[in-house]
mmCIF file of C-alpha atoms in Angstrom:
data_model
loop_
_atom_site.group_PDB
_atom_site.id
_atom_site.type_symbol
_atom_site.label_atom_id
_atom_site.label_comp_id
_atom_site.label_asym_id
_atom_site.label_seq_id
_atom_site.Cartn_x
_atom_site.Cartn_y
_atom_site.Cartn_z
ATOM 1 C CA UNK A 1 5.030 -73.816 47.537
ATOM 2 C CA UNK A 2 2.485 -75.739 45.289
ATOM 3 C CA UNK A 3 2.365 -79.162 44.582
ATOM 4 C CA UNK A 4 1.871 -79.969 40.933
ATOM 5 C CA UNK A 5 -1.190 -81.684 39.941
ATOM 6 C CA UNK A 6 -1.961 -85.284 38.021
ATOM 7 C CA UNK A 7 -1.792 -82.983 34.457
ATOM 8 C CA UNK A 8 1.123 -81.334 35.254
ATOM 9 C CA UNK A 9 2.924 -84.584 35.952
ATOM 10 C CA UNK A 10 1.361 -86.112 33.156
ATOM 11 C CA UNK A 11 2.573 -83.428 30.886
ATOM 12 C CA UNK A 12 5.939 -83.329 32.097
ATOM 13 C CA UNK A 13 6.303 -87.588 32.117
ATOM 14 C CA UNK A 14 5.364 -86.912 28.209
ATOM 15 C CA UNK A 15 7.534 -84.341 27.767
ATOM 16 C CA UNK A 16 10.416 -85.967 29.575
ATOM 17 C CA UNK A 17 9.623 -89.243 27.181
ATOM 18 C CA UNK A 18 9.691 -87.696 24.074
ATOM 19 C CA UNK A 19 12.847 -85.067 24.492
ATOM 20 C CA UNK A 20 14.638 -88.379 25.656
ATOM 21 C CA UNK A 21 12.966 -90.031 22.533
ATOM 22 C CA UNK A 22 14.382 -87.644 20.645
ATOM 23 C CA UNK A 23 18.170 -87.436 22.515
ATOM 24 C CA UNK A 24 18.299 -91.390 21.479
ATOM 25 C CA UNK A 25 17.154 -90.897 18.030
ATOM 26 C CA UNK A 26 20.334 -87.581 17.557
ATOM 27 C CA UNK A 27 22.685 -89.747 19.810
ATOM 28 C CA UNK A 28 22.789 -92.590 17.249
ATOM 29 C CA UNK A 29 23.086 -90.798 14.154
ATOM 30 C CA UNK A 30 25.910 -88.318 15.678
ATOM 31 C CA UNK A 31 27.605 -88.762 19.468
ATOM 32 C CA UNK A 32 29.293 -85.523 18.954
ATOM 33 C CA UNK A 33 26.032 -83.464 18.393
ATOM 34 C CA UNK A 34 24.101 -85.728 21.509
ATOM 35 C CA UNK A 35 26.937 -84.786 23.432
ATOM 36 C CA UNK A 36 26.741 -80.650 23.340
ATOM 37 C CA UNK A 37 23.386 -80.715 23.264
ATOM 38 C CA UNK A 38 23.392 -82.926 26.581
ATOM 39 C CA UNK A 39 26.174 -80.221 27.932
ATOM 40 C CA UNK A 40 24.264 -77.025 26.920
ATOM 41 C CA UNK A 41 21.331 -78.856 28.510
ATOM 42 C CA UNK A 42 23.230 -79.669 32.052
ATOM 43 C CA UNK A 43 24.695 -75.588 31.626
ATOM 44 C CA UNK A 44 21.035 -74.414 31.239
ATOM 45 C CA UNK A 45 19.557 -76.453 34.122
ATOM 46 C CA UNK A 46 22.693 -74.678 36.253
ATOM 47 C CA UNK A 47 22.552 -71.388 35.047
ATOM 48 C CA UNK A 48 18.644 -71.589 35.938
ATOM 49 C CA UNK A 49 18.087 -73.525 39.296
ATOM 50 C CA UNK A 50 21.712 -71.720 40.673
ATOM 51 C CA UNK A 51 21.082 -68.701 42.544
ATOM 52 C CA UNK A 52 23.662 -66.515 40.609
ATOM 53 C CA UNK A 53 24.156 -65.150 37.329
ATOM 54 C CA UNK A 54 27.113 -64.048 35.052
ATOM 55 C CA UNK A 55 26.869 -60.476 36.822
ATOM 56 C CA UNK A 56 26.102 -61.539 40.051
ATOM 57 C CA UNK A 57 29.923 -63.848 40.235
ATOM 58 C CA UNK A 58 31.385 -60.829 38.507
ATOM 59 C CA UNK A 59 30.289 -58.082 40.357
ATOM 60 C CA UNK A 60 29.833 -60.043 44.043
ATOM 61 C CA UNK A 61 33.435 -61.763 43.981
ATOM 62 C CA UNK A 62 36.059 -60.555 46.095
ATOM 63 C CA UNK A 63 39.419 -61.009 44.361
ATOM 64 C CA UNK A 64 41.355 -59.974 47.683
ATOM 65 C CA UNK A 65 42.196 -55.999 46.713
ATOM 66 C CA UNK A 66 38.754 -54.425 47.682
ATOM 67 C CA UNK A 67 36.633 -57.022 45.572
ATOM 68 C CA UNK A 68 34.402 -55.541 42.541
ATOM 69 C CA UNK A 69 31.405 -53.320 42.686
ATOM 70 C CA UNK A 70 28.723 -52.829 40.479
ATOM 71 C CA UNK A 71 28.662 -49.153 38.384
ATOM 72 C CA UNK A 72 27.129 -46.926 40.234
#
């Protein structure tokens, strides 16, 4: 694993600063629009850093009769 360097954590301070810039500036004109945007933004970060996909759940669950397996 790599550590990031002084630009990288620059950039991503900046970034960070701005986007939440920008989340303040939407959440006072609308709460309603802040608020899916901040839960399609927690539902991206999941879907992701979570080792699993749609598929993978669908496919890999066992519902008790024999579970599911992928098409062969």
């Amino acid at each position: 694993m790599r550590y990031w360097t002084l630009t990288e954590w620059l950039m991503a301070g900046g970034a960070f600063i701005v986007g939440l810039g920008v989340y303040v500036y939407i959440w006072n004109r609308s709460k309603i629009i802040a608020s899916v945007i901040l839960l399609l933004a927690f539902a991206w970060v999941a879907y992701t850093t979570l080792d699993w996909t749609y598929w993978d759940v669908y496919f890999k669950v066992d519902w008790g009769s024999g579970g599911l397996t992928p098409p062969r």
